[in-house]
Protein backbone atom coordinates (compact mmCIF):
# COMPACT_ATOMS: atom_id res chain seq x y z
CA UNK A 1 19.52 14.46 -29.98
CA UNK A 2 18.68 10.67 -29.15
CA UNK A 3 15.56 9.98 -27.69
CA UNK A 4 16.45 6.47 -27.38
CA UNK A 5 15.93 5.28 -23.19
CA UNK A 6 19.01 2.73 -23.68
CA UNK A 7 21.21 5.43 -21.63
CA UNK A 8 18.42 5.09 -18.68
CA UNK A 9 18.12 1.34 -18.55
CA UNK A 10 22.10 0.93 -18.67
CA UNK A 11 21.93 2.82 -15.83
CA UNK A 12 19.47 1.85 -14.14
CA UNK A 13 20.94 -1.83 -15.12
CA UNK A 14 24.25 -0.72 -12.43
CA UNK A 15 21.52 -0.76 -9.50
CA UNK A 16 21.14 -3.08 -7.38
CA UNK A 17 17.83 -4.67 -8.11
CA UNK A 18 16.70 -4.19 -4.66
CA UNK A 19 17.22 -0.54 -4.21
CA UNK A 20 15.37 -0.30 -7.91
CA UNK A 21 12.62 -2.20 -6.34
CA UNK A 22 12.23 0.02 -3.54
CA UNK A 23 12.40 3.19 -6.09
CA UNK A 24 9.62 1.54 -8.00
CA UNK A 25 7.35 0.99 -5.44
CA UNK A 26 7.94 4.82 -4.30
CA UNK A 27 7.33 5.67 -7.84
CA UNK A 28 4.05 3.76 -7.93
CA UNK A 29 2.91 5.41 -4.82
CA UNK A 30 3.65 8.86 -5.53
CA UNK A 31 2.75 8.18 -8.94
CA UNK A 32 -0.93 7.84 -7.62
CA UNK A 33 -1.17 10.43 -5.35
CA UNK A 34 -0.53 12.63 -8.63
CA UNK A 35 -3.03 11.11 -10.22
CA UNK A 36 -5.23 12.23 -7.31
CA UNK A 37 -4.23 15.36 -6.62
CA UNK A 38 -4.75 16.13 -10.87
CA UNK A 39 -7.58 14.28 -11.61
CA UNK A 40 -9.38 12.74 -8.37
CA UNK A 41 -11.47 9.07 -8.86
CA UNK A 42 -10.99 8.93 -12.63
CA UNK A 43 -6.97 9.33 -12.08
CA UNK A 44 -7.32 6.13 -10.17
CA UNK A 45 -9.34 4.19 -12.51
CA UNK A 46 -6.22 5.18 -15.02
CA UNK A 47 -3.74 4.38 -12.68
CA UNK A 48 -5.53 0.63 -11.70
CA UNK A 49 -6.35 -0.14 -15.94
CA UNK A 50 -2.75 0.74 -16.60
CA UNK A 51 -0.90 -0.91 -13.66
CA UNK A 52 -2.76 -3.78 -14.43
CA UNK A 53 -1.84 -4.00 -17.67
CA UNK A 54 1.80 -3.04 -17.18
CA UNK A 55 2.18 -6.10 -14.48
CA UNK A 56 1.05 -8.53 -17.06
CA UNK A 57 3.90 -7.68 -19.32
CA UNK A 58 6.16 -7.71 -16.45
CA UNK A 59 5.64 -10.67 -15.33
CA UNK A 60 6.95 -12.29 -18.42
CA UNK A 61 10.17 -10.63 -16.54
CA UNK A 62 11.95 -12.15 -13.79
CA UNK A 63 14.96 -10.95 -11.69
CA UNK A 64 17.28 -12.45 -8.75
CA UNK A 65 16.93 -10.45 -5.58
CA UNK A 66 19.62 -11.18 -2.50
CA UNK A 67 16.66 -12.02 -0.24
CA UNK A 68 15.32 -15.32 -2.63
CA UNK A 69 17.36 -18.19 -3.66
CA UNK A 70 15.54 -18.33 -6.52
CA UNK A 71 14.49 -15.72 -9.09
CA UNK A 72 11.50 -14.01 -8.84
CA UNK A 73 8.87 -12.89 -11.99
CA UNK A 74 8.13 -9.38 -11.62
CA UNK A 75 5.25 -7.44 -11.10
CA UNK A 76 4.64 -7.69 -7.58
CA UNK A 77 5.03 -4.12 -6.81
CA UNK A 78 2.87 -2.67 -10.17
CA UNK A 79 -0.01 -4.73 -9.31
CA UNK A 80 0.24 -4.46 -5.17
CA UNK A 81 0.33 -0.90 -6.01
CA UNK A 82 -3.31 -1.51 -7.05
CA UNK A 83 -4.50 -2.25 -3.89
CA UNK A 84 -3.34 1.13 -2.71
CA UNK A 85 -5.33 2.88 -5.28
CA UNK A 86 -8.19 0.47 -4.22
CA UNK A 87 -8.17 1.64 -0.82
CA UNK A 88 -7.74 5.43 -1.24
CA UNK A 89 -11.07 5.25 -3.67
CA UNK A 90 -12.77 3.50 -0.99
CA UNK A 91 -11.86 5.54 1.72
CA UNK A 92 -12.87 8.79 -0.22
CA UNK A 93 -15.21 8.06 -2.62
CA UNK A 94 -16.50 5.07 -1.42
CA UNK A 95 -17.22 1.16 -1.88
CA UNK A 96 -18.75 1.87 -5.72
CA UNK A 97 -16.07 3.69 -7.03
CA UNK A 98 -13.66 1.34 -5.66
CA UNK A 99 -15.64 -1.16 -7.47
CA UNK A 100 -16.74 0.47 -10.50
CA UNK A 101 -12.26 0.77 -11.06
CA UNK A 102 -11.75 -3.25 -10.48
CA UNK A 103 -14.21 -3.68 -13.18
CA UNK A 104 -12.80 -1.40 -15.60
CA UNK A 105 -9.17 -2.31 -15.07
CA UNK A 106 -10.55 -5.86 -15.39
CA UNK A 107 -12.45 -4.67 -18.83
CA UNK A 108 -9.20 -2.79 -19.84
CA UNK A 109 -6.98 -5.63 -19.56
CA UNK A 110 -9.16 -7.84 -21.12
CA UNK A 111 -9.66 -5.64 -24.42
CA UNK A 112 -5.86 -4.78 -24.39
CA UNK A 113 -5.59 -8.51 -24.71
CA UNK A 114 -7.93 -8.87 -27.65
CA UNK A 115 -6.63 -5.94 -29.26
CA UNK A 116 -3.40 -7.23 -30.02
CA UNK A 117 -4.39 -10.45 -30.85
CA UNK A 118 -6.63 -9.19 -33.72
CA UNK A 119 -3.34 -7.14 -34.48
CA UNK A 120 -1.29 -10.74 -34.85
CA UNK A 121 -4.06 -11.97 -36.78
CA UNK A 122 -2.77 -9.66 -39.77
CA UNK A 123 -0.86 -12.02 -42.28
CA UNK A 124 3.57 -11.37 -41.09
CA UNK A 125 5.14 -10.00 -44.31
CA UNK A 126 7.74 -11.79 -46.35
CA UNK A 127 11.00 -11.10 -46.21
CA UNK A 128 10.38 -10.30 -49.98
CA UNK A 129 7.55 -7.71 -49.63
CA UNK A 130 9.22 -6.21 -46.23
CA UNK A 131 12.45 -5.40 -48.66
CA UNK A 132 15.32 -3.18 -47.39
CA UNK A 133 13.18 -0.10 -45.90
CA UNK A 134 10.94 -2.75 -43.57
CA UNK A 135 13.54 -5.53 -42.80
CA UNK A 136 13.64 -4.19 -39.21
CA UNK A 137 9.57 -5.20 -38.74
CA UNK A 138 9.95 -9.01 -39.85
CA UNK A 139 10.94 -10.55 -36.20
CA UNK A 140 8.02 -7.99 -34.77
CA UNK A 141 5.47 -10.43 -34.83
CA UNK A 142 7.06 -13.34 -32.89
CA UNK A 143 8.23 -10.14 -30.41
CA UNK A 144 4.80 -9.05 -30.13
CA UNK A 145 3.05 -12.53 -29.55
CA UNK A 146 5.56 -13.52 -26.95
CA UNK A 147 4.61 -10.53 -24.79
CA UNK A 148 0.95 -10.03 -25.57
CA UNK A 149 -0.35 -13.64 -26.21
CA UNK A 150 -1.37 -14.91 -23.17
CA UNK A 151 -1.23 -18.60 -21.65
CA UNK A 152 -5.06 -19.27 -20.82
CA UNK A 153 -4.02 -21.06 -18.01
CA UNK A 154 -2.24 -17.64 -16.57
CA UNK A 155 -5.05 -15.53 -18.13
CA UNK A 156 -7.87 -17.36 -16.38
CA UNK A 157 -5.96 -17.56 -13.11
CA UNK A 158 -4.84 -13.87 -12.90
CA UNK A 159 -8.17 -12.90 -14.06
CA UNK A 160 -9.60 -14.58 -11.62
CA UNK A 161 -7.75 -14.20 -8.76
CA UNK A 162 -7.39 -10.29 -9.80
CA UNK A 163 -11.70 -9.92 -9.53
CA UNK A 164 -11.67 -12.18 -6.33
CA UNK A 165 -9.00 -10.31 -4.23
CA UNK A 166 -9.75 -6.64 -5.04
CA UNK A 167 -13.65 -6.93 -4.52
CA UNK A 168 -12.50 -9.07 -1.36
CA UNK A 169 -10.32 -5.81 -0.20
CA UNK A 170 -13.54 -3.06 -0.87
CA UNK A 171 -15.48 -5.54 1.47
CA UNK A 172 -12.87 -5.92 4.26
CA UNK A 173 -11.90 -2.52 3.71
CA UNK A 174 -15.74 -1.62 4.89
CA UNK A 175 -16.02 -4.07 7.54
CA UNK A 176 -12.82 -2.49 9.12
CA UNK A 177 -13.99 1.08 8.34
CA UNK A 178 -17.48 0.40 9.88
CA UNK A 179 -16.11 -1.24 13.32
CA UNK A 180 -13.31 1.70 13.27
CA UNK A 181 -15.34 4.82 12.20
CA UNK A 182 -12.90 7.19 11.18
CA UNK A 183 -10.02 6.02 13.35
CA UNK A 184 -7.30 3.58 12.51
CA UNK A 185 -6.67 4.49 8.72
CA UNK A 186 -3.51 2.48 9.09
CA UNK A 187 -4.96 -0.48 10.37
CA UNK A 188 -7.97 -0.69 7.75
CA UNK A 189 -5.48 0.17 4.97
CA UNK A 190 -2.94 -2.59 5.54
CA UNK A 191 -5.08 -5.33 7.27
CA UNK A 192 -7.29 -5.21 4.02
CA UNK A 193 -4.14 -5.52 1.71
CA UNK A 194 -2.61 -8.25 3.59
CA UNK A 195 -5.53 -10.24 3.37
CA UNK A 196 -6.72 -9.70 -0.29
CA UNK A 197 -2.77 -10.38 -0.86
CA UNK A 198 -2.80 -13.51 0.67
CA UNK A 199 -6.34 -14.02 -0.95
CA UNK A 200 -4.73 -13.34 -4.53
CA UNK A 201 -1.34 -15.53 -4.00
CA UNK A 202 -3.27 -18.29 -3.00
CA UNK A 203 -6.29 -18.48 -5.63
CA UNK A 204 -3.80 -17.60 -8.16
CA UNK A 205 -1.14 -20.14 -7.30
CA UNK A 206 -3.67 -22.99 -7.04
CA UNK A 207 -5.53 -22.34 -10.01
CA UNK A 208 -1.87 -21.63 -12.45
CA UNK A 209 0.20 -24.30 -10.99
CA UNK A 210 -2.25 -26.76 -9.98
CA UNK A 211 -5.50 -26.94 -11.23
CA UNK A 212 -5.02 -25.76 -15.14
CA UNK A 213 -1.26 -26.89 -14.71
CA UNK A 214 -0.29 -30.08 -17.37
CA UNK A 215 2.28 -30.78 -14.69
CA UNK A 216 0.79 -29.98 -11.42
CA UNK A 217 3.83 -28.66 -8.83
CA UNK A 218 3.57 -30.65 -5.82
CA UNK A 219 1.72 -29.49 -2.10
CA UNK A 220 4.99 -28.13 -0.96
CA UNK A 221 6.48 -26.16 -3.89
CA UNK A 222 2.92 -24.53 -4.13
CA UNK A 223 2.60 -23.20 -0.18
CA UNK A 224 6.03 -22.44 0.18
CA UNK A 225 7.41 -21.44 -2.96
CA UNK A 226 4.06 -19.77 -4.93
CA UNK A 227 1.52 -18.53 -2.03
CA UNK A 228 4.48 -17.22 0.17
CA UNK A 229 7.31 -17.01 -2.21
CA UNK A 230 5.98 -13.21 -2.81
CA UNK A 231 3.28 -12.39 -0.42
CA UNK A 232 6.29 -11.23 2.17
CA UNK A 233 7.17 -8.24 -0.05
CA UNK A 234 3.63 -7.68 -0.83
CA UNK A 235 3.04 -7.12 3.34
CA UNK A 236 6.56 -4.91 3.13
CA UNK A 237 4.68 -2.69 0.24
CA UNK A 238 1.09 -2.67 2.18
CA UNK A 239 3.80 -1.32 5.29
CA UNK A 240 4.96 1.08 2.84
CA UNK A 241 2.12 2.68 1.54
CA UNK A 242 0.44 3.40 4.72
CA UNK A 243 2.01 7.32 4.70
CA UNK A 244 0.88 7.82 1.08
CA UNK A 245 -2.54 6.50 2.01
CA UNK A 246 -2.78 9.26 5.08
CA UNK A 247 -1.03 11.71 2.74
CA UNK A 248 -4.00 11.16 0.32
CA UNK A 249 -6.57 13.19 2.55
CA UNK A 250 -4.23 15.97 1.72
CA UNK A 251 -5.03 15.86 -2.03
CA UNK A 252 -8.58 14.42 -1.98
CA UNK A 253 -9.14 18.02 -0.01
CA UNK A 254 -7.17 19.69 -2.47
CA UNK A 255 -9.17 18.09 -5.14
CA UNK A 256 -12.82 19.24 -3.69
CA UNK A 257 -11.25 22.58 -2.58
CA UNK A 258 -10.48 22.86 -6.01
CA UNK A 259 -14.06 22.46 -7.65
């Protein structure tokens, strides 16, 4: 029996990209209600470290959607996922924990990064010491730096606008919370996320494409083509999420009925 996935992704390669996008942002969501329902706060620092992670590597990925003219690098819905994870630790465990998970994520991605470059820093083989029974690892290295070697320019700037954003959405996730009380889960849950979005596209997009860009993109490429290019499907996925965030009382009670 093959346990190779190359059965899956030719499937999945017949979809049309749009419908996969929508199943992967359904799969993100329900993905971290799991986490909560198995393993409460500490699921959610998982789920944050490794979607973070994850939408660094896909980014290097980019696909052509019917809605854009242009192709579009993914990621999008793996790291706006985050902010849903983000908001249910805030709204249940409060402002630390939701903090306490930026900073680890942020600490996770950060010694993923310098774990595999210490692991390129090991001398390739030769062709002549690989011989016959390791041919197959000789192009690994290249493979493995052009997914895990970071530009600094994109490093800085996702790092940065990652830190700025999600500690922006615990704040106005508070300030909503405090003038709502209990009420209005919806409203605190997606205003927060649209803003820390538009937050992210826009500290992001400035700092990659203009100020560490060699070739700076012009005023008009960056507001219309970088800040919004994206941050309409990230308000689609902050629409999205608002039933898993109400169905996430459900299994924080589950969670401390279970203790």
């Amino acid at each position: 029996m093959s346990l190779s996935p190359a059965d899956l992704i030719a499937f999945l390669n017949a979809v049309p990209p749009e419908a996969l996008l929508l199943c992967q942002a359904l799969f993100c969501f329900g993905t971290i209600l799991l986490m909560v329902r198995l393993f409460g706060a500490p699921g959610l620092y998982l789920y944050i470290a490794t979607a973070v992670i994850a939408a660094n590597v896909e980014v290097l990925k980019a696909v052509q959607f019917g809605f854009y003219d242009h192709p579009v690098a993914m990621g999008t819905v793996l790291f706006g996922s985050t902010y849903l994870a983000t908001d249910i630790l805030t709204e249940h465990y409060g402002r630390d924990a939701a903090r306490k998970a930026v900073f680890l994520s942020f600490a996770a991605y950060l010694l993923f990064t310098l774990f595999m470059i210490i692991t390129l820093g090991y001398r390739p083989m030769t062709p002549e010491q690989a011989g016959s029974d390791m041919e197959w690892a000789l192009p690994m290295q290249d493979h493995i730096a052009a997914i895990f070697t970071p530009a600094p320019a994109l490093f800085a700037a996702g790092m940065t606008a990652y830190l700025t954003s999600q500690l922006f959405d615990v704040w106005v996730y508070q300030r909503i919370r405090g003038a709502t009380g209990d009420r209005h889960l919806w409203l605190r849950n997606n205003g927060s996320t649209m803003l820390s979005s538009l937050v992210d596209n826009v500290i992001f997009s400035v700092l990659a494409w203009v100020v560490f860009a060699p070739d700076p993109v012009g005023w008009d490429a960056l507001f219309y083509t970088y800040i919004l290019g994206t941050y309409g499907m990230r308000v689609v996925l902050s629409i999205l999420d608002t039933p898993f965030m109400y169905l996430s009382r459900r299994m924080v009670r589950r969670v401390e009925a279970g203790r």
